[in-house]
mmCIF file of C-alpha atoms in Angstrom:
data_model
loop_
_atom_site.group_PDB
_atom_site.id
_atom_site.type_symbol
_atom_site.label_atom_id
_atom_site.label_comp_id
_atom_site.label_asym_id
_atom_site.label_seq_id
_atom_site.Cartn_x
_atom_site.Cartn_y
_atom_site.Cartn_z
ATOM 1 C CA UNK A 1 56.009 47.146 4.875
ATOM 2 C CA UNK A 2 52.365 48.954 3.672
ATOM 3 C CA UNK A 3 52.573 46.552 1.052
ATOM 4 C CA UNK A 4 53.555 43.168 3.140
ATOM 5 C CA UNK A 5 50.694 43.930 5.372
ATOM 6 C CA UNK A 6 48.029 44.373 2.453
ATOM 7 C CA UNK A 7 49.255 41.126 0.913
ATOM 8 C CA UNK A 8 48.860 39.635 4.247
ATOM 9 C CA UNK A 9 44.859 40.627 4.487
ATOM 10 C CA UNK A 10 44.040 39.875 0.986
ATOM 11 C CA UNK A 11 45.224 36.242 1.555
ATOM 12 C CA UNK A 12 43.787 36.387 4.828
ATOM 13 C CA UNK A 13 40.507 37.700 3.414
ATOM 14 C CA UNK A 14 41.042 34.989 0.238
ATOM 15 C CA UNK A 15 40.990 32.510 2.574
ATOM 16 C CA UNK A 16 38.153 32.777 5.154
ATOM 17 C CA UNK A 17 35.951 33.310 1.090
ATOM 18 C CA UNK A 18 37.226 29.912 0.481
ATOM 19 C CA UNK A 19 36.668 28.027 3.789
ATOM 20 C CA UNK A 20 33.158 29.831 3.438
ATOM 21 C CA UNK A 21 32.516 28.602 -0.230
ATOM 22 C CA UNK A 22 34.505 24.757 0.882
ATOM 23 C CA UNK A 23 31.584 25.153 4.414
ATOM 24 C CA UNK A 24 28.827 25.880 2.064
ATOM 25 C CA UNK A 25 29.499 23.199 -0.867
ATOM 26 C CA UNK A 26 29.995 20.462 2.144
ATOM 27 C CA UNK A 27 26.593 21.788 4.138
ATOM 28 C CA UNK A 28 24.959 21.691 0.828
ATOM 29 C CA UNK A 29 26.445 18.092 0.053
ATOM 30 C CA UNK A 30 25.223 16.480 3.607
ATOM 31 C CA UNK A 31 21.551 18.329 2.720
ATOM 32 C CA UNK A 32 21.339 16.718 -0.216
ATOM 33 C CA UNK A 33 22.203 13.115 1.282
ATOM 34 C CA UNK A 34 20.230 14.028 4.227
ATOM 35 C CA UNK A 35 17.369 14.256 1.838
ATOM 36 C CA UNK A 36 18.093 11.238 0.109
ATOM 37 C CA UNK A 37 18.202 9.724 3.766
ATOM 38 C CA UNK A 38 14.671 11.057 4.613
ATOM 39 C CA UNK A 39 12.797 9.412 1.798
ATOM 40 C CA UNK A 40 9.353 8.313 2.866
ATOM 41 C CA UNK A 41 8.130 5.536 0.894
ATOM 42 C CA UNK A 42 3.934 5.767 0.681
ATOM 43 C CA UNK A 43 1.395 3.638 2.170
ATOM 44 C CA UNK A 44 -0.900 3.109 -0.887
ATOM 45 C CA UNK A 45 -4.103 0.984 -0.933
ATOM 46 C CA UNK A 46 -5.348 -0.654 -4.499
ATOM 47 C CA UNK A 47 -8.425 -2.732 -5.609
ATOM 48 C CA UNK A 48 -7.013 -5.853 -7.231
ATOM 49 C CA UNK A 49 -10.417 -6.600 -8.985
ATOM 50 C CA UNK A 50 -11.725 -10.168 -9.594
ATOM 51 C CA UNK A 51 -9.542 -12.824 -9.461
ATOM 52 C CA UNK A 52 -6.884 -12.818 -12.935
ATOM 53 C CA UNK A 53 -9.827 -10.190 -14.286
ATOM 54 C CA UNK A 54 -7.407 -7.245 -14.947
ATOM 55 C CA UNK A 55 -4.267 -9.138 -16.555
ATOM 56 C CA UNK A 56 -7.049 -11.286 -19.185
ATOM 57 C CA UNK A 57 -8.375 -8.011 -20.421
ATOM 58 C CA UNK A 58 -11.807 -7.878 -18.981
ATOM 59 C CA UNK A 59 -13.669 -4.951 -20.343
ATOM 60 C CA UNK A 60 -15.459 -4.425 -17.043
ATOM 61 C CA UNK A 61 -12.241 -4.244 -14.763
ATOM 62 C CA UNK A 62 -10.226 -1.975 -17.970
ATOM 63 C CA UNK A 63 -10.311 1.250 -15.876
ATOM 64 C CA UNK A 64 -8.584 -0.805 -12.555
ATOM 65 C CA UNK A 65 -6.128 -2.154 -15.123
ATOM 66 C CA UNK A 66 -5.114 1.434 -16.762
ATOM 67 C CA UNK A 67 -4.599 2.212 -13.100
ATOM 68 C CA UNK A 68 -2.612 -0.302 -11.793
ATOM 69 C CA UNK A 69 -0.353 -0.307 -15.010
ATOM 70 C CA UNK A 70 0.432 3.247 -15.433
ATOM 71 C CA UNK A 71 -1.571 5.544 -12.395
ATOM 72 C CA UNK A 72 0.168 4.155 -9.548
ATOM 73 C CA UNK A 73 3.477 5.017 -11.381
ATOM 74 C CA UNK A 74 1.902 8.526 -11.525
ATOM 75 C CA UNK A 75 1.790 8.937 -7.834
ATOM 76 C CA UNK A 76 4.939 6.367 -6.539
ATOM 77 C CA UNK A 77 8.288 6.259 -7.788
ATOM 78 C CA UNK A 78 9.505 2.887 -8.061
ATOM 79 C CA UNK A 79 12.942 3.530 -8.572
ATOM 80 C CA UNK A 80 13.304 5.158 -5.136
ATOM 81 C CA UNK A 81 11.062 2.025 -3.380
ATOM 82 C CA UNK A 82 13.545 -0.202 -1.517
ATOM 83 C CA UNK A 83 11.312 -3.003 -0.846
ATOM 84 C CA UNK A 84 6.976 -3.511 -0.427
ATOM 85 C CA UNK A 85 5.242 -5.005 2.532
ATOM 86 C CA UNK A 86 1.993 -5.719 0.528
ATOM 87 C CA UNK A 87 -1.108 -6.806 3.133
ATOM 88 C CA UNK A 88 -3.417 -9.025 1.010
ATOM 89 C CA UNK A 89 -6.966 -9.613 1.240
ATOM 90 C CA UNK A 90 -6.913 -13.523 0.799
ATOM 91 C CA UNK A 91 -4.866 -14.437 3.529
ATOM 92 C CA UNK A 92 -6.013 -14.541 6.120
ATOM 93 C CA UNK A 93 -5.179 -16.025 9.665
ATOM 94 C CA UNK A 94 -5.670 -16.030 13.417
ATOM 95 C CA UNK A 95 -2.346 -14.002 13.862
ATOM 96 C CA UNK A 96 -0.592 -12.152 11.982
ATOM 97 C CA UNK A 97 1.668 -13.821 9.210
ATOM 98 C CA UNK A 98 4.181 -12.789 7.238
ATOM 99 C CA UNK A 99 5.634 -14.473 4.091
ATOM 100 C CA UNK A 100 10.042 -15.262 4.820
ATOM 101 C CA UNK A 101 11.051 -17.231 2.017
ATOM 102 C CA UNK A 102 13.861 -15.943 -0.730
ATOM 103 C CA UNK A 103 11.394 -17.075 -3.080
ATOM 104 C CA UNK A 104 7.985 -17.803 -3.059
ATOM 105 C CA UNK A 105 5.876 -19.465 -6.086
ATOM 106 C CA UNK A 106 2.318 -17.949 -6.769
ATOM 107 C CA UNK A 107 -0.645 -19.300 -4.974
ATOM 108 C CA UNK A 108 -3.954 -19.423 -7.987
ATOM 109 C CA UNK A 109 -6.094 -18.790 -5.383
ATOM 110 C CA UNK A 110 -9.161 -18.484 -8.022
ATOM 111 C CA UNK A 111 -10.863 -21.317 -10.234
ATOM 112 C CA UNK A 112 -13.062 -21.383 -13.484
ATOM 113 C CA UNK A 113 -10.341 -18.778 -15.783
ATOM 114 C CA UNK A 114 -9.114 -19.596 -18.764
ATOM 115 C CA UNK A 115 -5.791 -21.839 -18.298
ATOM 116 C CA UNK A 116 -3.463 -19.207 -19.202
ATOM 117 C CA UNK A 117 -4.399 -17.758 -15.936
ATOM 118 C CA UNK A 118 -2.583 -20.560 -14.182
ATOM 119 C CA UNK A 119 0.550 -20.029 -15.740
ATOM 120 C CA UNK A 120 1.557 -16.452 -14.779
ATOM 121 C CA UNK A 121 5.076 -15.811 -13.485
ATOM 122 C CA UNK A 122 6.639 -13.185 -11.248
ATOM 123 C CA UNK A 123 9.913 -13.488 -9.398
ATOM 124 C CA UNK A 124 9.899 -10.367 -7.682
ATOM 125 C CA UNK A 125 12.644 -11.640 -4.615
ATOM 126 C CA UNK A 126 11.229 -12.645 -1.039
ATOM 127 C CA UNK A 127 13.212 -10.397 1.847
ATOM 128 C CA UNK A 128 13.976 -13.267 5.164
ATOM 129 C CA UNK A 129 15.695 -9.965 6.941
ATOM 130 C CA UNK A 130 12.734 -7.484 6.105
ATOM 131 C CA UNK A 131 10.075 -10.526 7.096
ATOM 132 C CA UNK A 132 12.138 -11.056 10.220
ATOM 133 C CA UNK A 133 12.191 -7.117 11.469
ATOM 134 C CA UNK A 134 8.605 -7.103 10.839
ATOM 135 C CA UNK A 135 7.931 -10.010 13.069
ATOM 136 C CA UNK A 136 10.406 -8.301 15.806
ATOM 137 C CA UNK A 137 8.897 -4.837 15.105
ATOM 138 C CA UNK A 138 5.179 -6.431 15.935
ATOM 139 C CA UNK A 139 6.662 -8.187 18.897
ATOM 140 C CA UNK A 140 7.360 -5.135 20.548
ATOM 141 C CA UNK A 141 3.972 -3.399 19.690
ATOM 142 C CA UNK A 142 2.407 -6.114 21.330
ATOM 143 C CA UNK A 143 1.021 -8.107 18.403
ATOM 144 C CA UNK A 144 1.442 -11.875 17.698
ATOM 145 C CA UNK A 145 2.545 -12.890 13.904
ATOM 146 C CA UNK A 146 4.610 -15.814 12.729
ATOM 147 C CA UNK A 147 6.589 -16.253 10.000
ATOM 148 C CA UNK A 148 5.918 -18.319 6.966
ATOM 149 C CA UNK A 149 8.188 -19.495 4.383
ATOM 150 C CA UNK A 150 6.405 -21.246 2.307
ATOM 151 C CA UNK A 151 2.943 -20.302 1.501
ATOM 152 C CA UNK A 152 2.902 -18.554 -2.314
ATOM 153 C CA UNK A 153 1.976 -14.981 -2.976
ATOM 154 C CA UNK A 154 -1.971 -14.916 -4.002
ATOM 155 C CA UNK A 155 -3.733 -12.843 -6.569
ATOM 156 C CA UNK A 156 -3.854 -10.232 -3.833
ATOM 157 C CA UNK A 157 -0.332 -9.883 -4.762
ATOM 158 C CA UNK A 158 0.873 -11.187 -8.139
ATOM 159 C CA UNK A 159 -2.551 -9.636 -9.945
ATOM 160 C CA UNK A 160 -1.522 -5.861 -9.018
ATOM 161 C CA UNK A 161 2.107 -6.295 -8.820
ATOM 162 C CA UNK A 162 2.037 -8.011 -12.726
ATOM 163 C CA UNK A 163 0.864 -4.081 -13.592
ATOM 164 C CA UNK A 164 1.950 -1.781 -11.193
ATOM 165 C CA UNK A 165 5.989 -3.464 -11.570
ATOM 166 C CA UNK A 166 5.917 -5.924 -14.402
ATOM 167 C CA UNK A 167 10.194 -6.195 -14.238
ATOM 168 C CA UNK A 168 9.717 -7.612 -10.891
ATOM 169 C CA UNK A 169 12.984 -5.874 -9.199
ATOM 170 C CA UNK A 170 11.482 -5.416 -6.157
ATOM 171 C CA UNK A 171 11.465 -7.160 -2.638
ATOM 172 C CA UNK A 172 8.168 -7.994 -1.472
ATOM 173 C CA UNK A 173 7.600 -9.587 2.055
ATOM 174 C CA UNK A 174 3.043 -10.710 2.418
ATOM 175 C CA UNK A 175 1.593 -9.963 5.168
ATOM 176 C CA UNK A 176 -1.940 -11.585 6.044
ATOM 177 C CA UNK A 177 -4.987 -9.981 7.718
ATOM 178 C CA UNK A 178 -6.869 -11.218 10.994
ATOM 179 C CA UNK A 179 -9.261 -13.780 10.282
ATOM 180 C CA UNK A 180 -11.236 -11.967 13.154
ATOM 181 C CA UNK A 181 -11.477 -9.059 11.079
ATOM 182 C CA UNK A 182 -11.285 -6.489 13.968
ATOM 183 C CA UNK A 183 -10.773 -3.328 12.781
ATOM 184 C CA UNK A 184 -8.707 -1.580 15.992
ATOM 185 C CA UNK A 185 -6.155 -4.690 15.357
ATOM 186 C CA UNK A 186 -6.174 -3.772 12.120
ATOM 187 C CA UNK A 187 -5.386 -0.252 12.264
ATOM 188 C CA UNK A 188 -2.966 -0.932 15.434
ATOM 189 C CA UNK A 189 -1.000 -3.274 12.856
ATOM 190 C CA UNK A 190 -0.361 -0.964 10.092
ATOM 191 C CA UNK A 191 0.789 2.086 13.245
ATOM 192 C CA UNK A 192 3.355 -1.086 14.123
ATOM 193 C CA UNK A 193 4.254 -0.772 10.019
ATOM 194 C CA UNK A 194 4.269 2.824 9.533
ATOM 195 C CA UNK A 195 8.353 3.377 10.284
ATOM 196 C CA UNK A 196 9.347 1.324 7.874
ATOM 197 C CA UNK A 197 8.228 4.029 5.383
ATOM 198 C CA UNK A 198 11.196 5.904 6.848
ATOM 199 C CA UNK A 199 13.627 3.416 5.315
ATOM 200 C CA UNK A 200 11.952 3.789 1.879
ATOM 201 C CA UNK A 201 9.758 0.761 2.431
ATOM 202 C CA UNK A 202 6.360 0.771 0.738
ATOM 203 C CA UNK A 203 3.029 -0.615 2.264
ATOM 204 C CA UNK A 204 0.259 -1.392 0.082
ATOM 205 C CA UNK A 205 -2.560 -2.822 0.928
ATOM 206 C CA UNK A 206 -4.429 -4.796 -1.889
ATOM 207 C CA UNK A 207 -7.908 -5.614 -1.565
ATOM 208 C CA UNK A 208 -11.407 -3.856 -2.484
ATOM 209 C CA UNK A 209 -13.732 -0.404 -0.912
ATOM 210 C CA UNK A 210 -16.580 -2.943 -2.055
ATOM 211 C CA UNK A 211 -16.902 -6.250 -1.678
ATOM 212 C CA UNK A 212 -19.849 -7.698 -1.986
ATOM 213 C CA UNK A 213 -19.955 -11.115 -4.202
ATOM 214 C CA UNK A 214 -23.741 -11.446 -4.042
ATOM 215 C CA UNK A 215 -24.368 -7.987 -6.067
ATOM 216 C CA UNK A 216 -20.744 -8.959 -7.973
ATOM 217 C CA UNK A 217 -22.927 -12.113 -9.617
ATOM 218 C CA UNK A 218 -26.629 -10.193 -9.724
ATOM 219 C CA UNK A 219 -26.339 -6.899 -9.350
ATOM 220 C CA UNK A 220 -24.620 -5.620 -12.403
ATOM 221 C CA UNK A 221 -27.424 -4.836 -14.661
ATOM 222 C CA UNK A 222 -28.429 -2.396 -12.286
ATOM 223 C CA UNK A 223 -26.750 0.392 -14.106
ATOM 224 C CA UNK A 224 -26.824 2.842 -10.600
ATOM 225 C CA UNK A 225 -24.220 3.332 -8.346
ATOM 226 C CA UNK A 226 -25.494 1.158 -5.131
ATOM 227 C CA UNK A 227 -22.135 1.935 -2.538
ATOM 228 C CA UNK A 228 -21.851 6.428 -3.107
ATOM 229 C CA UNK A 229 -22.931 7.010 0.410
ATOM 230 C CA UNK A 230 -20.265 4.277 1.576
ATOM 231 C CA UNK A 231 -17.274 5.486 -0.038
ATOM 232 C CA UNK A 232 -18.115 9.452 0.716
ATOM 233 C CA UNK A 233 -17.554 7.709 4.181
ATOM 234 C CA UNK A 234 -14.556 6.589 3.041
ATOM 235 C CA UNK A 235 -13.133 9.536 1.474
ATOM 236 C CA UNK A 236 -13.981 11.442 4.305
ATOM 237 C CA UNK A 237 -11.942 9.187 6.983
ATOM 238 C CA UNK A 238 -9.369 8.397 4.880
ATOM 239 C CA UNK A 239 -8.839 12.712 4.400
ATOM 240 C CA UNK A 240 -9.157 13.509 7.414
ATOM 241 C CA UNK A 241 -6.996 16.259 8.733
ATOM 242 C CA UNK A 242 -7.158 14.927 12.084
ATOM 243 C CA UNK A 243 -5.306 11.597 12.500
ATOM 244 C CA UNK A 244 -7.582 10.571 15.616
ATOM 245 C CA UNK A 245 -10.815 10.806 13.656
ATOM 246 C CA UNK A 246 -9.435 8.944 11.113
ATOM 247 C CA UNK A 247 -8.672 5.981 14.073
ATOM 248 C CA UNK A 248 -11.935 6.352 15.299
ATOM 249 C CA UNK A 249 -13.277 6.289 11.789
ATOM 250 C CA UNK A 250 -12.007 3.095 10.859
ATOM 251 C CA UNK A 251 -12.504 1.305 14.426
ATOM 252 C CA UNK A 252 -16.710 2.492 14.455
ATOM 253 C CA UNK A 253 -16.653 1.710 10.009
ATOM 254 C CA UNK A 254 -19.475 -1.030 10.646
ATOM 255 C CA UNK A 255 -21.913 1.612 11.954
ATOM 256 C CA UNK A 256 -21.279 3.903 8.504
ATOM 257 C CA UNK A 257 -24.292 4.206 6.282
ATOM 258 C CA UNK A 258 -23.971 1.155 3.916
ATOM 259 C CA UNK A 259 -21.236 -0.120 5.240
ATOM 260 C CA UNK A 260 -22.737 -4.100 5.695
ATOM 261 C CA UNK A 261 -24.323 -3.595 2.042
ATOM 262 C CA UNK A 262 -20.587 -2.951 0.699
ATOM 263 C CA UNK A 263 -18.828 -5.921 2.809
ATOM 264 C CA UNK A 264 -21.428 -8.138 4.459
ATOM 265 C CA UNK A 265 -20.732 -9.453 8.433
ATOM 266 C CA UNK A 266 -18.053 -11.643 8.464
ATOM 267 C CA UNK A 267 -17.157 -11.065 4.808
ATOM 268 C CA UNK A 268 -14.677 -7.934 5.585
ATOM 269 C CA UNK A 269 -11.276 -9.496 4.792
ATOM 270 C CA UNK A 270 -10.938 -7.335 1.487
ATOM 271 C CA UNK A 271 -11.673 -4.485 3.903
ATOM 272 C CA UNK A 272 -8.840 -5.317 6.655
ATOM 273 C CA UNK A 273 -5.659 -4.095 3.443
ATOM 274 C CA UNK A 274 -6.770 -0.715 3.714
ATOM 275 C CA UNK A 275 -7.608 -0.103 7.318
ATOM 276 C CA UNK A 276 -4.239 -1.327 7.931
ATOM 277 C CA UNK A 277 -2.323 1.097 5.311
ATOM 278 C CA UNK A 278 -4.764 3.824 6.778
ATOM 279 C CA UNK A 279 -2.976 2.933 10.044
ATOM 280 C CA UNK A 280 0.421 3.204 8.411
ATOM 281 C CA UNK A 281 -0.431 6.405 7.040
ATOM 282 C CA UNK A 282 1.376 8.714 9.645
ATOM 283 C CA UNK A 283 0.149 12.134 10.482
ATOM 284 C CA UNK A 284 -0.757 14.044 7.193
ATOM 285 C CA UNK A 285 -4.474 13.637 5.602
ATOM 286 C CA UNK A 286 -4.356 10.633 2.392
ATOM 287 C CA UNK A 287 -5.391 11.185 -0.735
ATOM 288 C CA UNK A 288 -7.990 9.953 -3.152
ATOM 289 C CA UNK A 289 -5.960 8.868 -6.382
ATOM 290 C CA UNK A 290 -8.451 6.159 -7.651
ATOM 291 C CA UNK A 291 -12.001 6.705 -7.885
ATOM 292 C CA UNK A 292 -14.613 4.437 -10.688
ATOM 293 C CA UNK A 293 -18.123 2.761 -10.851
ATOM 294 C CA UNK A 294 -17.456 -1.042 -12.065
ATOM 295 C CA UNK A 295 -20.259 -1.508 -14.273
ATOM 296 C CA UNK A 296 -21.490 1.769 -13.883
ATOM 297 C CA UNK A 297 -22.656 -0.033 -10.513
ATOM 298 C CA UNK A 298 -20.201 -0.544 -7.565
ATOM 299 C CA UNK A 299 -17.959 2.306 -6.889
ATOM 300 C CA UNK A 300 -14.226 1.360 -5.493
ATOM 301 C CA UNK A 301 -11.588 4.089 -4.648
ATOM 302 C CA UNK A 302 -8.103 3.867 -4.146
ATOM 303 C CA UNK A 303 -6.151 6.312 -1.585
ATOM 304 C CA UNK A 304 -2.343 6.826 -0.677
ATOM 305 C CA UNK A 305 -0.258 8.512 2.054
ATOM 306 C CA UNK A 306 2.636 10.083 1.163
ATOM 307 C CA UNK A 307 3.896 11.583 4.351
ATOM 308 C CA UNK A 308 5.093 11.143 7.415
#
């Protein structure tokens, strides 16, 4: 009977181990797709340079082009990106619009390159479902957009993308800036963008930290950096621990220390890309990832957000 009764507790003892070990394996299983679950895509803004500059080879954009080809792979992982909501610089428009086509052919928004410059290809997919839940997601934060199926991606999108993605396996859905170039819309736009991140949805922004075509043509032999008070302005907004001084950072930008010098009135549309992925940023401070003097003269950074 002694010995019935120990047999009895070591297989009751056996067992409760093995629901425990069957418990922990399943807890550790639903973790581990919770995680998966959880990814946060970034909200990453990039300088796309001058027109086809970066893909010909220029020597004076060959920094921006080592970045864009391998530094952004350095900081986002591609294969975990579901799809990119790319804001670009040269569209703009007096409410927000957003590219819905399957397919859309490239727009060579730039004149005077060399023909081969005309001829580039990329057939990264369109996304009609993403473009719509963007328009529906906007709708309900109070801002007006319209969708647009046939207007071609610009060199605000197939420049970067040609580097940062060159096999063109992922969904991208344009989204244009505000011709009125208010920054509080701006910023108000990418908030109304930031939870798609949760669904492992990128947002990059493409456009420049300076922008200023007059010293692009005559300014270059200058040799000195004319925009370092500028972008310390911008590095200190954009790394902000404190999400509200960011906001009010970007919204009051105009009254910044250089600020006109680096994108004169009415000529801040390659601005507009990164106040809205500033918006989109979340809670946690961004990070500096690109920082270089074009022509030892005109200083443009690059900054991402990688959390929630």
């Amino acid at each position: 009977m002694l010995v019935l009764n120990t047999l009895s507790i070591l297989l009751q003892v056996a067992f409760i181990v093995f629901m425990s070990l069957v418990s922990m394996n399943i807890i550790r299983q639903f973790s581990g797709a919770a995680r998966k679950m959880a990814l946060i895509a970034p909200a990453l803004f990039v300088n796309h340079g001058g027109g086809p500059l970066p893909l010909l080879g220029d020597k004076d954009h060959q920094e921006l082009t080592n970045f864009l080809r391998d530094g952004v792979k350095k900081h986002v992982n591609l294969k975990e990106i579901k799809a990119i909501i790319l804001v670009t610089a040269h569209w703009e428009e007096d409410v927000v619009t957003i590219s819905s086509g399957e397919h859309h052919n490239l727009y060579f928004d730039y004149y005077g390159f060399p023909p081969e410059s005309y001829k580039y290809k990329y057939d990264a997919p369109g996304d009609p479902d993403l473009a719509k839940r963007i328009h529906e997601a906007l709708k309900i934060n109070g801002i007006k957009s319209k969708l647009d199926p046939k207007r071609g991606w610009d060199h605000g999108v197939f420049v970067p993308m040609m580097l940062i993605n060159p096999s063109a396996d992922i969904p991208i859905v344009q989204v244009s800036v505000l011709s009125n170039q208010d920054p509080e819309e701006h910023y108000n736009l990418g908030e109304a963008l930031q939870p798609f991140r949760k669904e492992g949805i990128a947002i990059i922004g493409s456009g420049m930290s300076y922008h200023n075509m007059r010293e692009f043509m005559y300014g270059r032999e200058r040799r000195e950096v004319v925009n370092a008070e500028f972008d310390n302005y911008l590095y200190q907004v954009c790394t902000s621990e404190e999400p509200k001084e960011r906001k009010r950072g970007f919204i009051s930008w105009r009254h910044a220390n250089g600020a006109t010098a680096a994108h004169p009135i009415r000529a801040a549309e390659h601005f507009m890309p990164l106040v809205v992925v500033a918006g989109a940023g979340g809670s946690k401070p961004g990070e500096r990832i690109f920082n270089w003097d074009m022509s030892a003269t005109f200083r443009l950074s690059g900054f991402i957000w990688k959390d929630e």
